[in-house]
Tab-separated table of C-alpha atoms and ligand atoms in Angstrom:
chain	number	residue	atom	x	y	z
A	15	MET	CA	-21.129	6.159	5.419
A	16	ALA	CA	-20.906	8.575	2.634
A	17	TYR	CA	-18.255	10.192	0.819
A	18	ALA	CA	-18.950	13.861	0.908
A	19	THR	CA	-17.313	17.294	1.071
A	20	THR	CA	-19.279	19.032	4.276
A	21	ASN	CA	-17.626	22.165	5.113
A	22	PRO	CA	-17.184	22.655	9.083
A	23	TYR	CA	-17.188	25.895	9.208
A	24	THR	CA	-20.582	26.420	7.537
A	25	GLY	CA	-22.362	23.241	7.777
A	26	GLU	CA	-22.774	23.243	4.074
A	27	VAL	CA	-22.644	20.146	2.221
A	28	VAL	CA	-20.486	21.112	-1.132
A	29	ALA	CA	-20.108	17.845	-2.616
A	30	THR	CA	-21.008	14.179	-2.386
A	31	PHE	CA	-19.289	10.919	-4.179
A	32	PRO	CA	-20.911	7.830	-4.510
A	33	THR	CA	-19.433	4.646	-3.019
A	34	ALA	CA	-17.732	2.515	-5.124
A	35	THR	CA	-19.654	-1.017	-5.725
A	36	SER	CA	-17.707	-4.135	-5.284
A	37	GLU	CA	-17.282	-4.360	-8.921
A	38	GLN	CA	-15.657	-0.655	-8.859
A	39	VAL	CA	-13.554	-2.364	-6.447
A	40	GLU	CA	-12.689	-4.842	-8.546
A	41	VAL	CA	-11.694	-2.652	-10.888
A	42	ALA	CA	-9.682	-0.114	-8.757
A	43	ILE	CA	-7.641	-3.327	-7.500
A	44	THR	CA	-6.993	-4.259	-11.377
A	45	ARG	CA	-5.703	-0.827	-12.205
A	46	ALA	CA	-3.417	-0.636	-9.325
A	47	ASP	CA	-2.267	-4.094	-9.874
A	48	HIS	CA	-1.573	-3.151	-13.636
A	49	ALA	CA	0.670	-0.076	-12.592
A	50	TYR	CA	2.396	-2.450	-10.344
A	51	GLY	CA	3.665	-4.446	-13.464
A	52	SER	CA	5.584	-1.426	-15.048
A	53	TRP	CA	6.098	0.801	-12.134
A	54	ARG	CA	7.924	-1.808	-9.846
A	55	SER	CA	10.801	-2.504	-13.158
A	56	THR	CA	11.607	1.223	-12.794
A	57	THR	CA	14.610	2.236	-11.566
A	58	ALA	CA	14.778	3.982	-8.325
A	59	GLU	CA	16.184	7.010	-9.046
A	60	HIS	CA	13.125	7.214	-11.810
A	61	ARG	CA	10.545	6.784	-9.006
A	62	GLY	CA	12.626	9.331	-7.187
A	63	ASP	CA	12.303	11.729	-9.780
A	64	ILE	CA	8.391	11.522	-9.821
A	65	LEU	CA	8.325	12.396	-5.860
A	66	GLN	CA	10.725	15.154	-6.539
A	67	ARG	CA	8.039	16.340	-9.047
A	68	ALA	CA	5.180	15.855	-6.953
A	69	ALA	CA	6.785	17.897	-4.079
A	70	ASP	CA	7.360	20.726	-6.675
A	71	LEU	CA	3.823	20.659	-7.724
A	72	LEU	CA	2.723	20.919	-4.075
A	73	ARG	CA	4.901	23.641	-3.704
A	74	GLY	CA	4.047	25.281	-7.186
A	75	ASP	CA	0.044	25.667	-6.360
A	76	HIS	CA	0.069	25.684	-2.548
A	77	ALA	CA	-2.616	28.150	-1.996
A	78	ARG	CA	-5.100	25.594	-4.252
A	79	TYR	CA	-4.217	22.399	-2.351
A	80	ALA	CA	-4.085	24.212	0.926
A	81	GLY	CA	-7.734	25.789	0.083
A	82	ILE	CA	-9.119	22.087	-0.172
A	83	LEU	CA	-7.881	20.918	3.109
A	84	THR	CA	-9.421	23.917	4.818
A	85	LEU	CA	-12.601	23.603	3.140
A	86	GLU	CA	-13.238	19.743	3.639
A	87	MET	CA	-11.961	19.226	7.333
A	88	GLY	CA	-11.970	23.157	8.371
A	89	LYS	CA	-8.021	23.573	9.366
A	90	LEU	CA	-6.641	26.913	9.997
A	91	ILE	CA	-5.676	27.918	6.567
A	92	GLY	CA	-1.916	28.675	7.618
A	93	GLU	CA	-1.805	24.699	9.244
A	94	ALA	CA	-2.931	23.876	5.618
A	95	GLU	CA	-0.162	25.510	4.002
A	96	ALA	CA	2.427	24.073	6.328
A	97	GLU	CA	0.981	20.486	6.033
A	98	VAL	CA	1.171	21.161	2.361
A	99	GLU	CA	5.113	22.069	2.595
A	100	LEU	CA	5.664	19.072	4.901
A	101	SER	CA	3.893	16.659	2.740
A	102	ALA	CA	6.588	18.298	0.098
A	103	ARG	CA	9.202	17.880	1.835
A	104	ILE	CA	8.797	13.912	3.016
A	105	LEU	CA	7.867	13.588	-1.044
A	106	GLU	CA	11.787	15.477	-1.317
A	107	TYR	CA	13.339	13.144	1.450
A	108	TYR	CA	12.501	10.133	-0.439
A	109	ALA	CA	13.627	11.722	-3.674
A	110	ARG	CA	16.823	12.656	-2.363
A	111	HIS	CA	17.323	9.398	-0.261
A	112	GLY	CA	15.236	6.725	-1.333
A	113	ALA	CA	17.343	5.230	-3.957
A	114	ASP	CA	20.447	4.976	-1.143
A	115	ALA	CA	18.704	3.385	0.884
A	116	LEU	CA	17.026	0.626	-1.328
A	117	ARG	CA	20.758	-0.295	-2.041
A	118	PRO	CA	21.470	-4.321	-1.815
A	119	ARG	CA	23.280	-4.679	1.371
A	120	PHE	CA	26.224	-7.527	1.108
A	121	LEU	CA	26.102	-9.549	4.488
A	122	HIS	CA	29.878	-10.910	5.892
A	123	ALA	CA	28.643	-14.811	6.256
A	124	GLU	CA	31.008	-17.528	6.676
A	125	GLY	CA	32.665	-19.020	3.949
A	126	PHE	CA	31.419	-16.320	1.165
A	127	GLY	CA	33.030	-13.851	-0.614
A	128	ASP	CA	32.427	-10.009	0.169
A	129	THR	CA	29.775	-9.615	-2.484
A	130	ASP	CA	28.192	-13.238	-2.422
A	131	VAL	CA	25.557	-13.008	0.336
A	132	ALA	CA	23.111	-9.589	-0.736
A	133	LEU	CA	20.035	-8.745	0.755
A	134	VAL	CA	18.089	-6.962	-1.638
A	135	ASN	CA	14.563	-4.808	-1.333
A	136	ASP	CA	12.137	-5.962	-3.747
A	137	PRO	CA	8.834	-4.256	-3.805
A	138	MET	CA	5.500	-6.248	-2.686
A	139	GLY	CA	2.896	-5.309	-4.857
A	140	VAL	CA	-0.154	-3.422	-4.217
A	141	ILE	CA	-0.594	-2.175	-0.731
A	142	PHE	CA	-4.079	-1.187	0.771
A	143	THR	CA	-3.654	2.255	3.502
A	144	VAL	CA	-6.542	3.583	5.030
A	145	GLU	CA	-6.334	7.146	6.232
A	146	PRO	CA	-8.109	9.398	8.514
A	147	TRP	CA	-8.841	12.999	7.842
A	148	ASN	CA	-6.836	14.710	10.162
A	149	PHE	CA	-3.949	15.363	7.952
A	150	PRO	CA	-5.347	14.778	4.734
A	151	TYR	CA	-2.274	15.033	2.314
A	152	TYR	CA	0.519	14.377	5.001
A	153	GLN	CA	-1.009	11.198	5.968
A	154	VAL	CA	-1.201	9.732	2.839
A	155	VAL	CA	2.241	11.120	1.706
A	156	ARG	CA	3.804	9.615	5.000
A	157	VAL	CA	2.967	6.418	4.337
A	158	GLY	CA	2.822	6.579	0.349
A	159	ALA	CA	6.054	7.825	-0.366
A	160	PRO	CA	8.038	5.244	1.135
A	161	LEU	CA	5.310	2.818	-0.514
A	162	LEU	CA	5.648	3.883	-4.035
A	163	MET	CA	9.561	4.815	-3.728
A	164	ALA	CA	10.400	0.937	-2.795
A	165	GLY	CA	8.054	-0.057	-6.263
A	166	ASN	CA	4.731	-0.671	-4.379
A	167	THR	CA	1.764	0.918	-5.647
A	168	MET	CA	-1.157	2.134	-3.184
A	169	LEU	CA	-4.872	1.812	-3.496
A	170	LEU	CA	-6.121	4.559	-1.248
A	171	LYS	CA	-9.257	4.209	1.461
A	172	HIS	CA	-9.300	7.963	2.791
A	173	ALA	CA	-11.746	9.201	5.341
A	174	SER	CA	-15.474	9.929	3.617
A	175	ASN	CA	-15.099	13.558	4.640
A	176	VAL	CA	-12.191	14.028	2.783
A	177	PRO	CA	-13.266	13.354	-0.883
A	178	GLN	CA	-11.858	16.147	-2.690
A	179	SER	CA	-8.211	15.485	-0.833
A	180	ALA	CA	-8.369	11.965	-2.065
A	181	LEU	CA	-8.461	13.109	-5.196
A	182	ALA	CA	-6.215	15.929	-5.272
A	183	MET	CA	-3.482	12.920	-3.889
A	184	GLU	CA	-4.564	10.892	-6.817
A	185	GLY	CA	-4.438	13.662	-9.357
A	186	LEU	CA	-0.492	15.135	-8.133
A	187	LEU	CA	0.961	11.675	-8.758
A	188	GLU	CA	-0.749	11.304	-12.222
A	189	GLU	CA	0.282	14.924	-12.769
A	190	ALA	CA	4.013	14.237	-11.637
A	191	GLY	CA	4.200	11.349	-14.304
A	192	ALA	CA	3.513	8.483	-12.216
A	193	PRO	CA	1.806	5.808	-14.484
A	194	GLU	CA	-1.733	5.548	-14.112
A	195	GLY	CA	-3.090	3.509	-11.150
A	196	VAL	CA	0.184	3.797	-9.101
A	197	LEU	CA	-2.088	5.756	-6.489
A	198	THR	CA	-5.709	4.537	-7.181
A	199	ASN	CA	-7.724	6.102	-5.160
A	200	VAL	CA	-11.361	4.419	-4.132
A	201	PHE	CA	-14.497	5.216	-2.154
A	202	THR	CA	-14.854	2.034	-0.476
A	203	SER	CA	-17.342	1.090	2.642
A	204	HIS	CA	-15.984	-0.305	5.255
A	205	GLN	CA	-17.366	-3.885	4.467
A	206	ALA	CA	-15.225	-3.348	1.215
A	207	SER	CA	-12.209	-4.089	2.971
A	208	GLU	CA	-12.670	-7.896	3.274
A	209	GLN	CA	-12.601	-7.978	-0.554
A	210	VAL	CA	-9.974	-5.916	-0.635
A	211	LEU	CA	-7.512	-7.806	1.636
A	212	SER	CA	-8.813	-11.252	0.422
A	213	ASP	CA	-7.336	-10.560	-2.950
A	214	PRO	CA	-4.336	-12.419	-4.050
A	215	ARG	CA	-2.939	-9.136	-5.657
A	216	VAL	CA	-2.473	-7.216	-2.316
A	217	ARG	CA	-0.076	-7.647	-0.373
A	218	GLY	CA	-0.428	-5.237	2.616
A	219	VAL	CA	-2.296	-2.740	4.412
A	220	ALA	CA	-1.282	0.108	6.220
A	221	LEU	CA	-3.823	2.086	8.538
A	222	THR	CA	-3.382	5.169	10.403
A	223	GLY	CA	-6.948	5.864	12.692
A	224	SER	CA	-8.941	4.904	16.006
A	225	GLU	CA	-8.112	1.737	17.913
A	226	GLY	CA	-11.621	0.199	16.306
A	227	ALA	CA	-10.616	0.518	12.804
A	228	GLY	CA	-6.539	-0.374	13.273
A	229	ALA	CA	-8.385	-3.907	15.208
A	230	SER	CA	-10.680	-4.745	12.406
A	231	ILE	CA	-8.274	-4.096	9.479
A	232	ALA	CA	-5.318	-6.323	11.426
A	233	ALA	CA	-7.968	-8.955	11.986
A	234	LEU	CA	-8.453	-9.066	7.924
A	235	ALA	CA	-5.007	-8.931	7.403
A	236	ALA	CA	-4.282	-11.552	9.576
A	237	GLN	CA	-7.365	-13.487	8.461
A	238	ASN	CA	-5.767	-13.342	4.865
A	239	LEU	CA	-2.214	-14.093	6.279
A	240	LYS	CA	-0.907	-10.190	4.964
A	241	LYS	CA	1.111	-7.739	6.648
A	242	SER	CA	0.020	-5.100	8.392
A	243	THR	CA	1.198	-1.489	10.022
A	244	LEU	CA	-0.971	0.823	12.453
A	245	GLU	CA	-0.861	3.988	13.536
A	246	LEU	CA	-3.620	4.729	15.952
A	247	GLY	CA	-4.532	7.071	18.583
A	248	GLY	CA	-2.538	8.735	21.662
A	249	ALA	CA	-2.579	10.495	24.480
A	250	ASP	CA	0.532	12.000	24.727
A	251	ALA	CA	2.061	12.900	28.453
A	252	TYR	CA	3.418	16.208	28.892
A	253	ILE	CA	5.548	16.356	31.939
A	254	VAL	CA	6.856	19.228	33.499
A	255	LEU	CA	9.540	19.417	35.867
A	256	GLU	CA	10.451	21.754	38.489
A	257	ASP	CA	13.450	22.909	36.851
A	258	ALA	CA	11.604	23.627	33.528
A	259	GLU	CA	11.374	26.783	31.989
A	260	VAL	CA	7.402	27.049	33.149
A	261	GLU	CA	6.300	29.782	31.043
A	262	LYS	CA	7.693	28.380	27.353
A	263	ALA	CA	6.394	25.057	28.510
A	264	ALA	CA	2.636	26.622	28.943
A	265	GLN	CA	3.293	28.570	25.628
A	266	TRP	CA	4.169	25.069	23.955
A	267	ALA	CA	1.320	23.284	25.709
A	268	VAL	CA	-1.141	25.384	24.519
A	269	PHE	CA	0.185	25.258	21.151
A	270	GLY	CA	0.631	21.403	21.467
A	271	ARG	CA	-3.012	20.972	22.801
A	272	HIS	CA	-4.961	23.595	20.346
A	273	TRP	CA	-3.047	23.361	16.913
A	274	ASN	CA	-5.594	21.748	14.389
A	275	ALA	CA	-8.525	22.143	16.533
A	276	GLY	CA	-6.961	19.540	18.958
A	277	GLN	CA	-7.179	16.829	15.968
A	278	VAL	CA	-3.616	15.331	16.319
A	279	CYS	CA	-2.684	11.958	17.053
A	280	CYS	CA	0.242	13.284	18.909
A	281	SER	CA	-1.292	16.251	20.556
A	282	ALA	CA	-0.257	17.507	24.103
A	283	LYS	CA	-3.478	15.613	25.855
A	284	ARG	CA	-2.555	14.853	29.111
A	285	LEU	CA	-0.316	17.780	31.092
A	286	ILE	CA	1.642	16.470	33.682
A	287	VAL	CA	2.777	18.636	36.376
A	288	LEU	CA	4.941	18.632	39.388
A	289	ASP	CA	3.628	20.083	42.048
A	290	SER	CA	5.889	23.188	42.755
A	291	VAL	CA	5.177	24.582	39.471
A	292	TYR	CA	2.061	23.283	39.085
A	293	ASP	CA	0.109	26.787	39.695
A	294	HIS	CA	2.649	28.973	37.737
A	295	PHE	CA	1.768	26.718	34.860
A	296	LEU	CA	-1.741	26.866	35.215
A	297	GLU	CA	-1.953	30.554	35.404
A	298	ASP	CA	0.232	30.817	32.137
A	299	TYR	CA	-2.003	27.999	30.472
A	300	ARG	CA	-5.164	29.466	31.200
A	301	ARG	CA	-4.279	32.830	29.551
A	302	GLY	CA	-2.824	31.331	26.605
A	303	VAL	CA	-6.100	29.321	25.672
A	304	GLN	CA	-8.211	32.208	26.788
A	305	ALA	CA	-5.923	34.178	24.079
A	306	LEU	CA	-7.378	31.980	21.313
A	307	VAL	CA	-9.600	33.166	18.796
A	308	ALA	CA	-12.339	31.068	17.710
A	309	GLY	CA	-13.498	31.891	14.006
A	310	ASP	CA	-13.293	31.287	10.354
A	311	PRO	CA	-10.265	29.527	9.355
A	312	MET	CA	-9.826	31.000	5.938
A	313	ASP	CA	-8.916	34.306	7.922
A	314	PRO	CA	-5.224	34.119	8.996
A	315	ALA	CA	-6.265	36.340	12.385
A	316	THR	CA	-8.387	33.019	13.596
A	317	THR	CA	-6.197	30.857	16.053
A	318	LEU	CA	-8.773	27.965	16.842
A	319	ALA	CA	-10.442	25.957	13.785
A	320	PRO	CA	-13.873	24.440	13.918
A	321	LEU	CA	-13.443	20.580	14.298
A	322	SER	CA	-14.042	18.588	11.591
A	323	SER	CA	-17.455	17.712	11.496
A	324	ALA	CA	-20.547	18.345	13.778
A	325	GLU	CA	-19.762	14.441	14.683
A	326	ALA	CA	-16.987	15.171	16.172
A	327	VAL	CA	-18.530	18.003	18.770
A	328	ASP	CA	-21.085	15.421	19.797
A	329	ILE	CA	-18.324	12.827	20.500
A	330	LEU	CA	-16.214	14.925	22.281
A	331	ARG	CA	-19.444	16.295	24.507
A	332	VAL	CA	-20.334	12.721	25.346
A	333	GLN	CA	-16.468	12.438	26.516
A	334	VAL	CA	-16.669	15.497	28.525
A	335	ALA	CA	-19.950	14.618	30.197
A	336	HIS	CA	-18.761	11.618	31.366
A	337	ALA	CA	-15.443	12.935	33.008
A	338	ARG	CA	-17.977	14.830	35.126
A	339	ASP	CA	-20.013	11.778	35.726
A	340	GLU	CA	-17.110	10.065	36.949
A	341	GLY	CA	-15.860	12.675	39.231
A	342	ALA	CA	-13.513	14.926	37.520
A	343	THR	CA	-13.687	18.798	37.454
A	344	VAL	CA	-14.422	20.109	34.178
A	345	GLU	CA	-14.109	23.811	33.086
A	346	GLU	CA	-14.265	25.726	30.157
A	347	ILE	CA	-11.147	28.002	30.053
A	348	GLY	CA	-11.280	29.272	26.336
A	349	ALA	CA	-12.864	32.545	25.224
A	350	ALA	CA	-16.568	31.796	23.632
A	351	VAL	CA	-16.798	29.953	20.251
A	352	PRO	CA	-19.240	31.077	17.536
A	353	ASP	CA	-22.340	29.686	17.578
A	354	HIS	CA	-22.459	28.121	13.992
A	355	GLY	CA	-20.049	25.555	12.597
A	356	ALA	CA	-18.346	22.923	14.120
A	357	PHE	CA	-16.478	24.698	17.096
A	358	PHE	CA	-15.680	23.162	20.682
A	359	ARG	CA	-14.699	25.995	23.711
A	360	PRO	CA	-11.744	25.022	25.033
A	361	THR	CA	-12.141	22.772	28.104
A	362	LEU	CA	-9.779	22.023	31.453
A	363	VAL	CA	-10.255	18.601	33.097
A	364	THR	CA	-8.840	18.035	36.403
A	365	ASP	CA	-9.019	15.783	39.446
A	366	ILE	CA	-8.565	12.846	37.045
A	367	PRO	CA	-9.075	9.512	39.129
A	368	LEU	CA	-6.059	7.504	37.533
A	369	ASP	CA	-8.550	4.594	37.092
A	370	SER	CA	-11.401	5.975	35.742
A	371	ASP	CA	-12.201	5.741	31.763
A	372	THR	CA	-11.385	9.480	31.170
A	373	ALA	CA	-8.130	8.950	32.361
A	374	SER	CA	-7.498	6.303	29.614
A	375	THR	CA	-9.544	8.262	26.950
A	376	GLU	CA	-8.278	9.807	23.733
A	377	PHE	CA	-10.036	13.542	23.673
A	378	PHE	CA	-9.981	14.262	19.967
A	379	GLY	CA	-10.339	18.492	20.226
A	380	PRO	CA	-9.795	20.963	22.649
A	381	VAL	CA	-10.173	19.362	25.633
A	382	SER	CA	-6.716	19.243	28.336
A	383	GLN	CA	-6.284	16.825	30.912
A	384	LEU	CA	-4.239	18.080	33.735
A	385	TYR	CA	-2.900	16.052	36.483
A	386	ARG	CA	-0.418	17.104	39.389
A	387	ALA	CA	2.334	14.991	39.977
A	388	ALA	CA	4.188	14.947	43.399
A	389	ASP	CA	7.419	14.261	42.215
A	390	GLU	CA	9.355	12.881	38.951
A	391	GLU	CA	8.685	9.336	39.841
A	392	ASP	CA	4.890	10.174	40.199
A	393	ALA	CA	5.082	11.818	36.826
A	394	VAL	CA	6.676	8.837	34.897
A	395	ARG	CA	3.623	6.559	36.914
A	396	ILE	CA	1.202	8.816	35.385
A	397	ALA	CA	2.387	9.031	32.013
A	398	ASN	CA	2.976	5.513	31.593
A	399	ALA	CA	-0.515	4.418	33.109
A	400	SER	CA	-2.132	4.932	29.558
A	401	PRO	CA	-3.395	2.658	27.242
A	402	PHE	CA	-1.417	4.432	24.553
A	403	GLY	CA	2.195	4.703	24.006
A	404	LEU	CA	2.161	6.829	20.745
A	405	GLY	CA	4.537	10.518	21.985
A	406	GLY	CA	5.143	12.492	24.892
A	407	SER	CA	7.150	15.666	25.954
A	408	VAL	CA	9.513	16.642	29.215
A	409	PHE	CA	10.367	19.820	29.907
A	410	SER	CA	13.451	20.771	31.791
A	411	ARG	CA	16.353	23.044	32.047
A	412	ASP	CA	18.482	19.867	32.607
A	413	ILE	CA	18.801	17.939	29.014
A	414	ALA	CA	20.513	15.055	30.460
A	415	ARG	CA	18.115	14.443	33.249
A	416	ALA	CA	15.166	14.618	30.493
A	417	GLN	CA	17.055	12.411	28.508
A	418	ARG	CA	17.121	9.628	31.232
A	419	LEU	CA	13.376	10.500	32.087
A	420	ALA	CA	12.336	10.152	27.963
A	421	ARG	CA	13.737	6.229	27.991
A	422	ARG	CA	11.260	5.347	30.804
A	423	LEU	CA	8.399	6.436	28.861
A	424	ASP	CA	6.519	3.884	27.089
A	425	THR	CA	6.142	5.582	23.728
A	426	GLY	CA	7.491	5.399	20.856
A	427	MET	CA	8.757	8.897	20.525
A	428	VAL	CA	9.661	11.701	23.057
A	429	TYR	CA	10.642	15.375	22.242
A	430	ILE	CA	12.562	17.464	24.689
A	431	ASN	CA	11.195	20.872	25.660
A	432	GLN	CA	8.771	20.793	22.788
A	433	PRO	CA	5.193	18.973	22.029
A	434	THR	CA	5.849	15.871	19.948
A	435	GLY	CA	6.860	17.026	16.781
A	436	VAL	CA	5.396	15.742	12.759
A	437	LYS	CA	9.154	15.771	10.807
A	438	ALA	CA	9.991	15.027	7.409
A	439	ASP	CA	13.267	13.138	8.445
A	440	ILE	CA	12.175	11.877	11.976
A	441	PRO	CA	10.285	8.424	12.081
A	442	PHE	CA	6.874	7.997	13.327
A	443	GLY	CA	4.884	5.489	15.102
A	444	GLY	CA	3.978	4.448	18.558
A	445	THR	CA	3.436	1.078	20.745
A	446	LYS	CA	0.973	-0.574	23.106
A	447	ARG	CA	-2.309	1.061	22.197
A	448	SER	CA	-1.044	3.127	19.795
A	449	GLY	CA	-0.141	0.506	17.204
A	450	TYR	CA	2.735	-0.890	15.424
A	451	GLY	CA	5.119	-0.075	12.623
A	452	ARG	CA	7.180	2.803	11.854
A	453	GLU	CA	6.567	5.325	8.920
A	454	LEU	CA	9.059	8.083	7.351
A	455	ILE	CA	12.865	7.517	7.010
A	456	ASP	CA	14.566	3.954	5.820
A	457	LEU	CA	12.263	2.454	8.644
A	458	GLY	CA	9.218	3.527	6.768
A	459	LEU	CA	10.716	2.487	3.345
A	460	MET	CA	11.258	-1.360	5.186
A	461	GLU	CA	7.691	-1.867	5.910
A	462	PHE	CA	6.591	-3.193	2.951
A	463	VAL	CA	9.699	-4.491	0.921
A	464	ASN	CA	10.350	-8.052	0.096
A	465	GLN	CA	13.801	-8.370	1.886
A	466	LYS	CA	15.184	-11.218	-0.128
A	467	VAL	CA	18.575	-12.936	0.224
A	468	VAL	CA	20.269	-13.626	-2.906
A	469	VAL	CA	23.307	-16.060	-2.275
A	470	VAL	CA	26.417	-16.918	-4.946
A	471	ALA	CA	27.351	-20.552	-3.605
A	472	ASP	CA	30.470	-22.007	-4.789
A	473	ILE	CA	28.938	-25.793	-6.509
A	474	ASP	CA	31.933	-27.527	-5.348
A	475	GLY	CA	32.097	-25.975	-1.702
A	476	SER	CA	30.384	-27.517	1.202
A	477	PHE	CA	26.862	-27.323	2.069
B	3	LIG	P1	-11.357	6.409	11.859
B	3	LIG	O1	-12.841	6.364	12.099
B	3	LIG	O2	-10.722	5.334	12.601
B	3	LIG	O3	-11.284	6.427	10.762
B	3	LIG	C1	-9.812	6.265	9.899
B	3	LIG	C2	-9.806	5.804	8.617
B	3	LIG	O4	-10.401	4.361	8.926
B	3	LIG	C3	-10.788	6.396	7.537
B	3	LIG	O5	-10.351	6.542	6.388
B	3	LIG	C4	-12.172	5.496	8.071
B	3	LIG	O6	-12.886	5.275	6.764
B	3	LIG	C5	-11.595	4.370	8.384
B	3	LIG	N1	-12.299	3.081	8.810
B	3	LIG	C6	-12.873	3.237	10.126
B	3	LIG	N2	-13.507	1.885	10.753
B	3	LIG	C7	-13.263	1.504	9.533
B	3	LIG	C8	-13.357	-0.288	9.181
B	3	LIG	N3	-14.253	-0.666	10.228
B	3	LIG	N4	-13.051	-0.475	8.143
B	3	LIG	C9	-12.440	-0.159	7.145
B	3	LIG	N5	-12.109	1.376	7.491
B	3	LIG	C10	-12.658	1.808	8.348
B	3	LIG	O7	-10.483	7.213	13.210
B	3	LIG	P2	-11.320	8.862	12.965
B	3	LIG	O8	-11.865	9.014	14.429
B	3	LIG	O9	-11.817	9.801	12.384
B	3	LIG	O10	-9.515	9.855	13.331
B	3	LIG	C11	-8.907	10.045	14.528
B	3	LIG	C12	-8.367	8.652	14.904
B	3	LIG	O11	-6.930	8.411	14.360
B	3	LIG	C13	-7.805	9.185	16.464
B	3	LIG	O12	-7.700	8.002	17.399
B	3	LIG	C14	-6.250	9.420	15.608
B	3	LIG	O13	-5.439	9.555	17.015
B	3	LIG	C15	-6.008	8.706	15.119
B	3	LIG	N6	-4.907	9.127	14.193
B	3	LIG	C16	-3.671	8.551	14.299
B	3	LIG	C17	-2.422	8.718	13.609
B	3	LIG	C18	-1.124	8.566	13.879
B	3	LIG	O14	-0.322	8.220	12.897
B	3	LIG	N7	-0.571	7.683	15.264
B	3	LIG	C19	-2.938	10.054	13.044
B	3	LIG	C20	-3.914	10.718	12.899
B	3	LIG	C21	-4.979	10.240	13.419
B	3	LIG	P3	-14.358	6.523	6.662
B	3	LIG	O15	-14.262	7.896	7.063
B	3	LIG	O16	-15.168	5.979	6.001
B	3	LIG	O17	-15.500	6.268	8.437
């Protein structure tokens, strides 16, 4: 593993960055800890002002920021622009609401006055954050804005294929006026996680990525008695009931499965369609996928981006071959894709045995699993058979029915009549093998604070 920018559309290695030595990791922790010393004692309002300035800077220079994303991981330039704006909105959310959410809460404890028992939210220290390449800014901001708002500092280990995005995030905070080191990027090896997490100055870790990385980091955190949060993979169920607007459901499914070239943790990966509307849905879905245009992600006319790397294409090929070996029906349904660059032709997988590896696999690219459900009960059974529990969707004209069904899905998020969303002001997170903890709004803010109780007692009172 080496840190490098490789353009997924051309295959060209644009820049490389050396992996940090253990001395450099030590310097990075010291830098982040030193910054914590001053950052923790600033007011929440001041920290909010810095986050607002960061949002303004992102918006002011959106084309440059978006260009880095497309260069490094190949997403469509329009999607890169949307990611820049989403990141600005998250920063702005905490700038507007963070200080209020951090105010002390007074508890009504028996025998105490109204303001005698306060629950205050203190920062914890340096928090290690390990982030993936699929949304190189959004992931950093989603975890970072609440951490920083609360007065912590952030030691960032970004994915090895997006080093310039990592540096852009570090530079953004500095330009916004944060003291040096508030966000410290470090190009660490996997092995260095042990050094980081055993350091007493590092007080917790948040990881977004695969199950394997999550298990490894969470084990290290546990050994060192540190708090961890994990945002892991997903295989969202996308349920289409017989009373849904089928054309709309199919259109949204094409988007939900193919935006970011299918590399979204909460993509609509398992389409579960009731028998009576299955054929109609499939016809519309095929037509929609067929219309996608693969090409240069910098060209606004392109609607299907390359994958993030040639290795990602290889992994998907192996997974699809295994699905075929397990007896599933595999069919390429998208138009042909360019023969250079990290493209993968959109593929449909049907007739998937529920006890197969395929049914439990997360395909991180434009591969759609399609299931035919006999009825609503069957759809819930298929949906909950997954080891993952990130998001999910229900399509129905009957909102009350869809809301009831949503409560039966074993996931952290359900969107009705839309694919699972990524919004600045709606929390994000999953259950089961999709991880634990929540990001965004006040839930994200409370993950890495010391909720300290401060009690004023009457010395002459009873104990
Ligand atoms: P990945 O291999 O787990 O990489 C994610 C991050 O973890 C990268 O920074 C990676 O560094 C690092 N990493 C991996 N193994 C590590 C280890 N043993 N010790 C320390 N760091 C380690 O994930 P990916 O396959 O690139 O990304 C896609 C996965 O992330 C999918 O499963 C996707 O669903 C999930 N994801 C989840 C969410 C969510 O919010 N739930 C969001 C996006 C993605 P290197 O690059 O240096 O290997």
